[in-house]
Amino acid sequence: MTAMICTPAPIAAFRPTMTWRKPALPGLAGLRAHLRSALLVAFLVLAASLAALAEEGLQEWMPEGLELPADMEILSERSIGSSIRMFSFSTARDGEELLAEWEVALQEAGYRITQSRDDILGKSIEFSGNDLLNAKILVAAQSDSELSVIEFDATLR
């Protein structure tokens, strides 16, 4: 039988060389700095998105000959499926004057204009041609407002 005798090592030899520290939590000042950074990033993303929307101007499906008013404020923009598009905006320009300009522009661009009862009264234009199966531009009725609301509805081919 073999026996081994060892002398005990001093306790100081087992002392860890690294000390454990409690993770530092950011104080109120650190939290404010992180919040400020997050808000700045969110603001920049929103600003870039709005700038891209403003540059786009016309919807990709709209006839190219139509000039939209510079002061337009988009009210709604919808796509239903792959073929139905709706778009509306408000402007200080007179809606019936815009319709008269757009009717001439559409005819010059080769679109076929059809007339209904509202068209004769000067409140809408119905047309078709190119990539549009049918489309309608209409001045929505407004009460007590100086702004005109223009609505576009279209079915794409």
Tab-separated table of C-alpha atoms in Angstrom:
chain	number	residue	atom	x	y	z
A	1	MET	CA	0.000	0.000	0.000
A	2	THR	CA	1.277	3.388	-0.913
A	3	ALA	CA	0.528	6.467	1.066
A	4	MET	CA	1.149	10.000	0.109
A	5	ILE	CA	1.538	12.770	2.533
A	6	CYS	CA	1.037	16.375	1.427
A	7	THR	CA	1.345	19.464	3.447
A	8	PRO	CA	-1.632	21.778	3.182
A	9	ALA	CA	-1.197	24.837	1.008
A	10	PRO	CA	-1.613	28.206	2.616
A	11	ILE	CA	-5.101	29.710	2.296
A	12	ALA	CA	-3.734	32.793	0.524
A	13	ALA	CA	-2.864	30.632	-2.496
A	14	PHE	CA	-6.590	30.005	-3.175
A	15	ARG	CA	-7.501	33.682	-3.252
A	16	PRO	CA	-9.064	34.521	-6.617
A	17	THR	CA	-7.159	36.989	-8.771
A	18	MET	CA	-10.319	38.548	-10.228
A	19	THR	CA	-13.019	40.054	-8.129
A	20	TRP	CA	-16.685	39.812	-9.034
A	21	ARG	CA	-18.441	43.122	-9.505
A	22	LYS	CA	-22.106	43.818	-9.641
A	23	PRO	CA	-23.081	44.837	-13.215
A	24	ALA	CA	-23.298	48.594	-13.489
A	25	LEU	CA	-26.770	49.865	-14.261
A	26	PRO	CA	-26.943	53.168	-16.067
A	27	GLY	CA	-27.919	55.962	-13.803
A	28	LEU	CA	-30.567	58.498	-14.647
A	29	ALA	CA	-28.074	60.515	-16.703
A	30	GLY	CA	-27.096	57.418	-18.698
A	31	LEU	CA	-30.720	56.536	-19.278
A	32	ARG	CA	-31.437	60.061	-20.545
A	33	ALA	CA	-28.499	59.839	-22.954
A	34	HIS	CA	-29.763	56.504	-24.360
A	35	LEU	CA	-33.294	57.908	-24.689
A	36	ARG	CA	-31.995	61.019	-26.448
A	37	SER	CA	-30.058	58.851	-28.909
A	38	ALA	CA	-33.077	56.661	-29.601
A	39	LEU	CA	-35.308	59.708	-30.190
A	40	LEU	CA	-32.751	61.242	-32.537
A	41	VAL	CA	-32.580	58.040	-34.596
A	42	ALA	CA	-36.402	57.818	-34.717
A	43	PHE	CA	-36.635	61.458	-35.810
A	44	LEU	CA	-34.067	60.966	-38.582
A	45	VAL	CA	-35.853	57.860	-39.897
A	46	LEU	CA	-39.208	59.687	-39.892
A	47	ALA	CA	-37.717	62.729	-41.622
A	48	ALA	CA	-36.143	60.555	-44.318
A	49	SER	CA	-39.451	58.736	-44.884
A	50	LEU	CA	-41.389	61.992	-45.225
A	51	ALA	CA	-38.773	63.400	-47.599
A	52	ALA	CA	-39.021	60.302	-49.795
A	53	LEU	CA	-42.827	60.572	-49.838
A	54	ALA	CA	-42.678	64.260	-50.731
A	55	GLU	CA	-40.224	63.596	-53.577
A	56	GLU	CA	-42.437	60.835	-54.937
A	57	GLY	CA	-45.353	63.260	-55.503
A	58	LEU	CA	-47.373	61.317	-58.056
A	59	GLN	CA	-48.487	57.815	-57.334
A	60	GLU	CA	-46.726	55.376	-59.663
A	61	TRP	CA	-50.027	54.318	-61.230
A	62	MET	CA	-51.296	57.851	-61.970
A	63	PRO	CA	-51.117	59.287	-65.492
A	64	GLU	CA	-47.893	61.245	-65.988
A	65	GLY	CA	-49.536	64.331	-67.518
A	66	LEU	CA	-51.306	65.319	-64.304
A	67	GLU	CA	-49.658	68.062	-62.268
A	68	LEU	CA	-50.652	67.910	-58.621
A	69	PRO	CA	-50.841	71.165	-56.637
A	70	ALA	CA	-47.734	72.094	-54.669
A	71	ASP	CA	-49.755	72.704	-51.502
A	72	MET	CA	-51.470	69.320	-51.502
A	73	GLU	CA	-51.788	67.465	-48.215
A	74	ILE	CA	-52.286	63.717	-48.585
A	75	LEU	CA	-55.361	62.516	-46.706
A	76	SER	CA	-55.405	58.853	-47.660
A	77	GLU	CA	-53.589	56.399	-49.883
A	78	ARG	CA	-54.832	52.828	-50.254
A	79	SER	CA	-54.168	49.765	-52.341
A	80	ILE	CA	-56.673	46.940	-52.380
A	81	GLY	CA	-55.233	43.809	-53.863
A	82	SER	CA	-53.059	44.207	-56.909
A	83	SER	CA	-55.429	46.295	-59.005
A	84	ILE	CA	-57.482	48.822	-56.995
A	85	ARG	CA	-55.929	52.137	-55.966
A	86	MET	CA	-57.402	55.049	-54.008
A	87	PHE	CA	-55.747	58.348	-53.226
A	88	SER	CA	-57.086	61.621	-51.804
A	89	PHE	CA	-55.625	64.971	-50.870
A	90	SER	CA	-56.684	68.484	-49.920
A	91	THR	CA	-55.563	71.714	-51.560
A	92	ALA	CA	-56.393	75.408	-51.513
A	93	ARG	CA	-56.762	75.342	-55.314
A	94	ASP	CA	-60.262	75.275	-56.777
A	95	GLY	CA	-61.174	71.657	-57.455
A	96	GLU	CA	-63.223	72.339	-60.585
A	97	GLU	CA	-60.350	74.316	-62.149
A	98	LEU	CA	-58.014	71.383	-61.454
A	99	LEU	CA	-60.470	68.981	-63.085
A	100	ALA	CA	-60.654	71.175	-66.198
A	101	GLU	CA	-56.820	71.246	-66.457
A	102	TRP	CA	-56.561	67.503	-65.876
A	103	GLU	CA	-59.241	66.665	-68.436
A	104	VAL	CA	-57.229	68.454	-71.140
A	105	ALA	CA	-53.997	66.768	-69.975
A	106	LEU	CA	-55.644	63.321	-70.015
A	107	GLN	CA	-57.039	63.822	-73.536
A	108	GLU	CA	-53.621	64.981	-74.780
A	109	ALA	CA	-52.024	61.875	-73.214
A	110	GLY	CA	-54.407	59.613	-75.138
A	111	TYR	CA	-56.845	58.634	-72.381
A	112	ARG	CA	-60.502	58.058	-73.249
A	113	ILE	CA	-62.814	60.361	-71.261
A	114	THR	CA	-66.358	59.155	-70.519
A	115	GLN	CA	-69.043	61.420	-69.143
A	116	SER	CA	-71.599	60.727	-66.471
A	117	ARG	CA	-74.094	63.059	-64.836
A	118	ASP	CA	-71.458	64.291	-62.335
A	119	ASP	CA	-68.981	64.912	-65.173
A	120	ILE	CA	-71.445	67.204	-66.928
A	121	LEU	CA	-71.869	69.177	-63.690
A	122	GLY	CA	-68.083	69.560	-63.544
A	123	LYS	CA	-67.409	67.610	-60.356
A	124	SER	CA	-65.605	64.528	-61.721
A	125	ILE	CA	-63.726	62.979	-64.642
A	126	GLU	CA	-64.033	59.318	-65.635
A	127	PHE	CA	-61.361	57.976	-67.939
A	128	SER	CA	-59.537	54.855	-69.118
A	129	GLY	CA	-56.522	53.965	-71.182
A	130	ASN	CA	-52.910	52.825	-71.015
A	131	ASP	CA	-52.523	50.811	-67.774
A	132	LEU	CA	-55.855	51.922	-66.295
A	133	LEU	CA	-58.948	49.808	-66.870
A	134	ASN	CA	-61.040	52.650	-65.473
A	135	ALA	CA	-60.421	55.611	-63.201
A	136	LYS	CA	-62.288	58.521	-61.679
A	137	ILE	CA	-61.147	61.843	-60.266
A	138	LEU	CA	-63.740	63.595	-58.151
A	139	VAL	CA	-64.040	66.782	-56.122
A	140	ALA	CA	-65.569	65.732	-52.797
A	141	ALA	CA	-68.336	67.856	-51.353
A	142	GLN	CA	-67.076	70.080	-48.521
A	143	SER	CA	-69.003	72.141	-46.020
A	144	ASP	CA	-67.504	75.228	-44.393
A	145	SER	CA	-64.022	74.569	-45.741
A	146	GLU	CA	-61.838	76.666	-47.996
A	147	LEU	CA	-59.936	73.558	-49.080
A	148	SER	CA	-60.865	71.303	-51.974
A	149	VAL	CA	-60.658	67.551	-51.411
A	150	ILE	CA	-59.731	65.594	-54.522
A	151	GLU	CA	-60.227	61.812	-54.687
A	152	PHE	CA	-58.719	59.402	-57.198
A	153	ASP	CA	-60.087	55.870	-57.668
A	154	ALA	CA	-58.574	53.545	-60.234
A	155	THR	CA	-58.643	49.930	-61.348
A	156	LEU	CA	-55.371	48.862	-62.936
A	157	ARG	CA	-55.143	46.414	-65.838
